[in-house]
Coordinates of N, CA, C and O in Angstrom, one line a residue:
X1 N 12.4 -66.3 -54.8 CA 11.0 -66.4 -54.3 C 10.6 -67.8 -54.3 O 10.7 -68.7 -55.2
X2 N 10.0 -68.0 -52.9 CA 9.4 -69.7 -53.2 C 8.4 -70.0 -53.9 O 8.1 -69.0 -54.6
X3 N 7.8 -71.1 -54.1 CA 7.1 -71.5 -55.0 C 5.6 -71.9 -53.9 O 4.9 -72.9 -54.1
X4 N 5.3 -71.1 -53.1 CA 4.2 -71.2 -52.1 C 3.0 -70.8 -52.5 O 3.2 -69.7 -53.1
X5 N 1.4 -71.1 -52.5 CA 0.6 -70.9 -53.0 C 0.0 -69.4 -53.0 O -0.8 -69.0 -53.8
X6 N 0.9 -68.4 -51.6 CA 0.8 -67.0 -51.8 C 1.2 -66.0 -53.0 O 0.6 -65.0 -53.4
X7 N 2.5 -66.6 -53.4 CA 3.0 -66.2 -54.2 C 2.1 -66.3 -55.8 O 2.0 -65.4 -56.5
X8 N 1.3 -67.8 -56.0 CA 1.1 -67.6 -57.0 C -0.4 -66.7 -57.4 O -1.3 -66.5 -56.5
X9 N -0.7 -66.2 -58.9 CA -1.7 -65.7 -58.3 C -2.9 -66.6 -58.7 O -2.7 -67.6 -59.4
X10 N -4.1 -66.3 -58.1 CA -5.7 -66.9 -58.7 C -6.6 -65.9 -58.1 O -6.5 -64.7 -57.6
X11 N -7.6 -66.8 -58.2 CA -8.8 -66.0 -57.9 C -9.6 -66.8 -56.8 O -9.7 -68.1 -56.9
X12 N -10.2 -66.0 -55.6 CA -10.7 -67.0 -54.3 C -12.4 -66.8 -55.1 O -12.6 -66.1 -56.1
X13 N -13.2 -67.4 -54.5 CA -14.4 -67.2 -55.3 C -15.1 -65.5 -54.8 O -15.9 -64.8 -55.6
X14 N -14.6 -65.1 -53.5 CA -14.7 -63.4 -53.7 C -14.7 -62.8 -54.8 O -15.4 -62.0 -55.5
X15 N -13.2 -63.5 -55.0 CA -12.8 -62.3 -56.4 C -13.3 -62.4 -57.8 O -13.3 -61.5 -58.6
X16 N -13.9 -63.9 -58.0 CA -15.0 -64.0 -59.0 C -16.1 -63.2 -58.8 O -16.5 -62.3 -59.5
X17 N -16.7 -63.7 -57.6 CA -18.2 -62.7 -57.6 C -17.6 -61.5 -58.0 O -18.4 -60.9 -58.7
X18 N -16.2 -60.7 -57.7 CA -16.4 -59.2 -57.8 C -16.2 -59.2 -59.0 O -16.8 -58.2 -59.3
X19 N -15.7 -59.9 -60.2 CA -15.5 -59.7 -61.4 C -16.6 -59.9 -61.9 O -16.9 -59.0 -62.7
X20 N -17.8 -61.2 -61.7 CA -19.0 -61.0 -62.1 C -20.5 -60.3 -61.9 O -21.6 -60.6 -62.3
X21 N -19.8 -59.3 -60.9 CA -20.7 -59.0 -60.1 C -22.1 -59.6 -59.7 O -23.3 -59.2 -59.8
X22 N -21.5 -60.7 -59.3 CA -22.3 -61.8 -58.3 C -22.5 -61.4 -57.0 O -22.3 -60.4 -56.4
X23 N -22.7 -62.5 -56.5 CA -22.8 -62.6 -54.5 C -21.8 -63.8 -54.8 O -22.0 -64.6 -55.6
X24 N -20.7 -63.7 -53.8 CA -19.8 -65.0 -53.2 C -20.7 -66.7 -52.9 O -20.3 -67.9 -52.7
X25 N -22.1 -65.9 -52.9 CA -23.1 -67.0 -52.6 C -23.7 -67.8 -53.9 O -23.9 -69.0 -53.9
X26 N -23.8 -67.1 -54.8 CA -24.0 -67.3 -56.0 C -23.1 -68.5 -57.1 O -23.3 -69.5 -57.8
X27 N -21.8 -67.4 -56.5 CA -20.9 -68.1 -57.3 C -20.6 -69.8 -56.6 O -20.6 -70.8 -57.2
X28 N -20.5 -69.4 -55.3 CA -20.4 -70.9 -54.6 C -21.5 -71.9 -54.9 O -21.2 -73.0 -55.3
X29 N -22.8 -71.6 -54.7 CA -24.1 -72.7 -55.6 C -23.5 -72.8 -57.2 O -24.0 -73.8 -57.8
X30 N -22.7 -72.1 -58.2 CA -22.0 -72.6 -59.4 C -21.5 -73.5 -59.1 O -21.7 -74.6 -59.7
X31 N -20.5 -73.4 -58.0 CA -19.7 -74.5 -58.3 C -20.3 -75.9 -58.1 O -20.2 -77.0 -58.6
X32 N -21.1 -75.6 -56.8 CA -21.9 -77.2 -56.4 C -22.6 -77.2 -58.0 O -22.1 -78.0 -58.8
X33 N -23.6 -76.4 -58.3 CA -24.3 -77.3 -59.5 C -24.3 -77.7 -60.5 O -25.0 -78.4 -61.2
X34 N -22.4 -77.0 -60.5 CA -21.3 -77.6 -62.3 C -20.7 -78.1 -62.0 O -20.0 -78.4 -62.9
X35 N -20.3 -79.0 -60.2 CA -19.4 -79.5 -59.9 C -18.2 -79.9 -61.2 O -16.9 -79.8 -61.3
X36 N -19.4 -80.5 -62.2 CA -18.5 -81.8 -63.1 C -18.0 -80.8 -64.3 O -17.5 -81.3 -65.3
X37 N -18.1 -79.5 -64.2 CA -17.3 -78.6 -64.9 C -16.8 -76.9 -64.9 O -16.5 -76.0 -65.6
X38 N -17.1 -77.2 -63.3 CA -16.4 -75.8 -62.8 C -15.0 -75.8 -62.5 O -15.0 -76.7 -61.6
X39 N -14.0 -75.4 -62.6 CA -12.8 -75.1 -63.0 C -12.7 -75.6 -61.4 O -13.4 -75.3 -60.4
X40 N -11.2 -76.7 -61.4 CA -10.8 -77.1 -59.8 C -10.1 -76.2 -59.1 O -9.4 -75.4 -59.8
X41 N -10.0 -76.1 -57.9 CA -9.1 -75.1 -57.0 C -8.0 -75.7 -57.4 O -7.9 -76.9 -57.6
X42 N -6.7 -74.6 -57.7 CA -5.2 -74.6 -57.9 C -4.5 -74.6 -56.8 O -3.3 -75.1 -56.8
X43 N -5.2 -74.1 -55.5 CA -4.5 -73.9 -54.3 C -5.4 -73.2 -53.4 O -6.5 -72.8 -53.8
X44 N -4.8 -73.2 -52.1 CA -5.5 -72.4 -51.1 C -4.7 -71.2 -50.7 O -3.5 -71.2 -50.9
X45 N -5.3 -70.1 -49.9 CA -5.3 -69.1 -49.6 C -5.7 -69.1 -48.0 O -6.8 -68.6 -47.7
X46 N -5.0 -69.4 -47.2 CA -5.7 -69.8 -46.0 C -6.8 -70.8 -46.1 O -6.5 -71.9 -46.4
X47 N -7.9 -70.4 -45.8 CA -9.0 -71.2 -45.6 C -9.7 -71.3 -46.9 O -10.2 -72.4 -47.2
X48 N -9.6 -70.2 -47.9 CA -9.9 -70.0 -49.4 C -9.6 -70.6 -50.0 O -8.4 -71.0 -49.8
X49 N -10.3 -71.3 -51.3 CA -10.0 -71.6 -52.2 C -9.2 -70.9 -53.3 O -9.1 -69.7 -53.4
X50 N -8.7 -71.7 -54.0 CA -8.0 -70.2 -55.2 C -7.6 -70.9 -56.6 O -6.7 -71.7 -56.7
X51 N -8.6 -70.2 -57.7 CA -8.8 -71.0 -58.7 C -8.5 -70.3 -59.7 O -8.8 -69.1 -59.7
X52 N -7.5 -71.0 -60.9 CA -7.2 -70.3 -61.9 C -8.1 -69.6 -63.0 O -8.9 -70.0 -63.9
X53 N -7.3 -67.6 -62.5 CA -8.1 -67.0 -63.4 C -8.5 -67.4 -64.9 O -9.6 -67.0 -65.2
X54 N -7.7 -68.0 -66.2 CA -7.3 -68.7 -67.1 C -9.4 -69.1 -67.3 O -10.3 -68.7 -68.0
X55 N -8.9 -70.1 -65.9 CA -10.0 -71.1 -66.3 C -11.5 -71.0 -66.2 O -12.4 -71.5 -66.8
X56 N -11.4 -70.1 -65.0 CA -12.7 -69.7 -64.7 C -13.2 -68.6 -66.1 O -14.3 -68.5 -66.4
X57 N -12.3 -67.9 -66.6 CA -12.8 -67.1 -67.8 C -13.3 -67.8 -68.7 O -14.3 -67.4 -69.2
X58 N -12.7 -69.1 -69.3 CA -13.4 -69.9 -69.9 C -14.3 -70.6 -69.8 O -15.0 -71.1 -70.7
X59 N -14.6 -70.7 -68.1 CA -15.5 -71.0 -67.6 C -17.1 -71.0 -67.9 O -18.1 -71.7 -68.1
X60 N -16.6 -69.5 -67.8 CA -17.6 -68.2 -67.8 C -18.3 -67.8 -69.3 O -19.4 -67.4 -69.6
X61 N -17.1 -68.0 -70.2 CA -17.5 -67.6 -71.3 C -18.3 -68.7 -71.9 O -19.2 -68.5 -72.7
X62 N -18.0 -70.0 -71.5 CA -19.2 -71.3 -71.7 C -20.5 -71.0 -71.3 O -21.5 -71.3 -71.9
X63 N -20.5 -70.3 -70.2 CA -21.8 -70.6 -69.3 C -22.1 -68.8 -69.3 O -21.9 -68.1 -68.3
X64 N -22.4 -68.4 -70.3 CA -22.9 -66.7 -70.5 C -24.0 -66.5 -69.5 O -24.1 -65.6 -68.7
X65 N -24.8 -67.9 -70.1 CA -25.8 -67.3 -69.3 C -26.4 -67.5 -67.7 O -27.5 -67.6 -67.2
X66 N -25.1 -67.5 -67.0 CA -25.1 -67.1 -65.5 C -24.9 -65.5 -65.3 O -25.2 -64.8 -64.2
X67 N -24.2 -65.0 -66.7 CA -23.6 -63.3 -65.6 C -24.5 -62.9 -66.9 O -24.5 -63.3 -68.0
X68 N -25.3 -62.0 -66.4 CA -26.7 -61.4 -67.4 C -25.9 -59.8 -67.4 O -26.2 -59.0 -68.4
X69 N -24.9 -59.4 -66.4 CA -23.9 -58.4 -66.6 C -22.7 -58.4 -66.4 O -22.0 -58.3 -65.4
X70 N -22.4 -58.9 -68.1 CA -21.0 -59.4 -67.9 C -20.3 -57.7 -68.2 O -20.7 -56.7 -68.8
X71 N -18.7 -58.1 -67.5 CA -18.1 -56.8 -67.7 C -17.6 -56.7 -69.1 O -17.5 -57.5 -70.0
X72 N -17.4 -54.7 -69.0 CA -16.6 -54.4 -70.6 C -15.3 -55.1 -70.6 O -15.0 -56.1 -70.0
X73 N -14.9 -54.5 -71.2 CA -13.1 -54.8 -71.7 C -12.3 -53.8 -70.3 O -11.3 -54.1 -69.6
X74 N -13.3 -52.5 -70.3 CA -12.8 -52.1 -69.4 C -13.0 -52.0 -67.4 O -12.4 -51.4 -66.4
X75 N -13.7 -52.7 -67.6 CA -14.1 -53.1 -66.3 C -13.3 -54.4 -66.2 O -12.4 -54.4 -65.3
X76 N -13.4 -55.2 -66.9 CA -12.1 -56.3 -66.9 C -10.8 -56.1 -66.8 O -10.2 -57.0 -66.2
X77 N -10.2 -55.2 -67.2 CA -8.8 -55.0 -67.3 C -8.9 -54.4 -65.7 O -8.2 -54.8 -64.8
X78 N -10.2 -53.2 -65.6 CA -9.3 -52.9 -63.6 C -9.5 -53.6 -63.1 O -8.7 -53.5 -62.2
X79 N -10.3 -54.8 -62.9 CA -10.3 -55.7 -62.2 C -9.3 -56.1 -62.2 O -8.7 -55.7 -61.2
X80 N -8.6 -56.7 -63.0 CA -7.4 -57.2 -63.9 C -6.5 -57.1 -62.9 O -6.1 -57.9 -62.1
X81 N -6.0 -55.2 -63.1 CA -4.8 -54.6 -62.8 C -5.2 -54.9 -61.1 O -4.3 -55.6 -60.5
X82 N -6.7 -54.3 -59.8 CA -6.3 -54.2 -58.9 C -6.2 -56.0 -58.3 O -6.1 -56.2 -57.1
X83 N -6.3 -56.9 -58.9 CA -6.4 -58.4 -58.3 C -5.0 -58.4 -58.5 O -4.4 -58.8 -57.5
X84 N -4.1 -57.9 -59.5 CA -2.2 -57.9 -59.7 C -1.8 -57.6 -58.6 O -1.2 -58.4 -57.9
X85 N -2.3 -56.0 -58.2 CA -1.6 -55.3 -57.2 C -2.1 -55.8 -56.0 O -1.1 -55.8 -55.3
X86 N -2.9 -56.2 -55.5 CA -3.5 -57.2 -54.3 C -2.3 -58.1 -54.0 O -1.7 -58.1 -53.0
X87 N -1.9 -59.1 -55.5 CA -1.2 -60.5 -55.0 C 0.1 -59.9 -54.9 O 0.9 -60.3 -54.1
X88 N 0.5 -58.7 -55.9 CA 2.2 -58.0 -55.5 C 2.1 -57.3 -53.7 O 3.0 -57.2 -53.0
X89 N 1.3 -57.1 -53.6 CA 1.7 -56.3 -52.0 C 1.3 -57.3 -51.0 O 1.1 -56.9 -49.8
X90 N 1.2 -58.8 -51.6 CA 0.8 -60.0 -50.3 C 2.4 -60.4 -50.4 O 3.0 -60.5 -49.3
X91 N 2.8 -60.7 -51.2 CA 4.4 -61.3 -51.6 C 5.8 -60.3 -51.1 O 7.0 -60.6 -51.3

């Protein structure tokens, strides 16, 4: 398997908003207004950005008070599992 930025996985800012259940609009004014500490893009996805899940969780967990509904344990893990199965059936 190559080492191409399809293969690896992240998160485009879509798939943030769907984890924080934000708007893609939302999440994108985060990054302009934290520029100086919003987690950098790892790669692209086409025209997408695609930023490590890792980091944006830490991100996130710094800055609480943007997601006023953060997910459970279990709303995290399906997100989890269907963002896996997404990047296994692109590869």
């Amino acid at each position: 398997m190559s080492d191409t930025s399809e293969n690896k996985p992240g998160w485009t800012l879509a798939d943030i908003a769907e984890y924080t259940g934000k708007s893609t609009s939302a999440v994108s004014n985060w990054r302009k207004r934290f520029e100086d500490t919003f987690p950098k893009p790892i790669s692209r996805d086409g025209v997408a950005l695609v930023f490590s899940p890792l980091e944006v969780q830490k991100w996130l967990e710094v800055n609480k008070h943007l997601t006023k509904n953060t997910l459970d344990i279990d709303q995290s893990l399906s997100f989890e599992l269907k963002h896996l199965e997404k990047n296994v059936w692109k590869s």
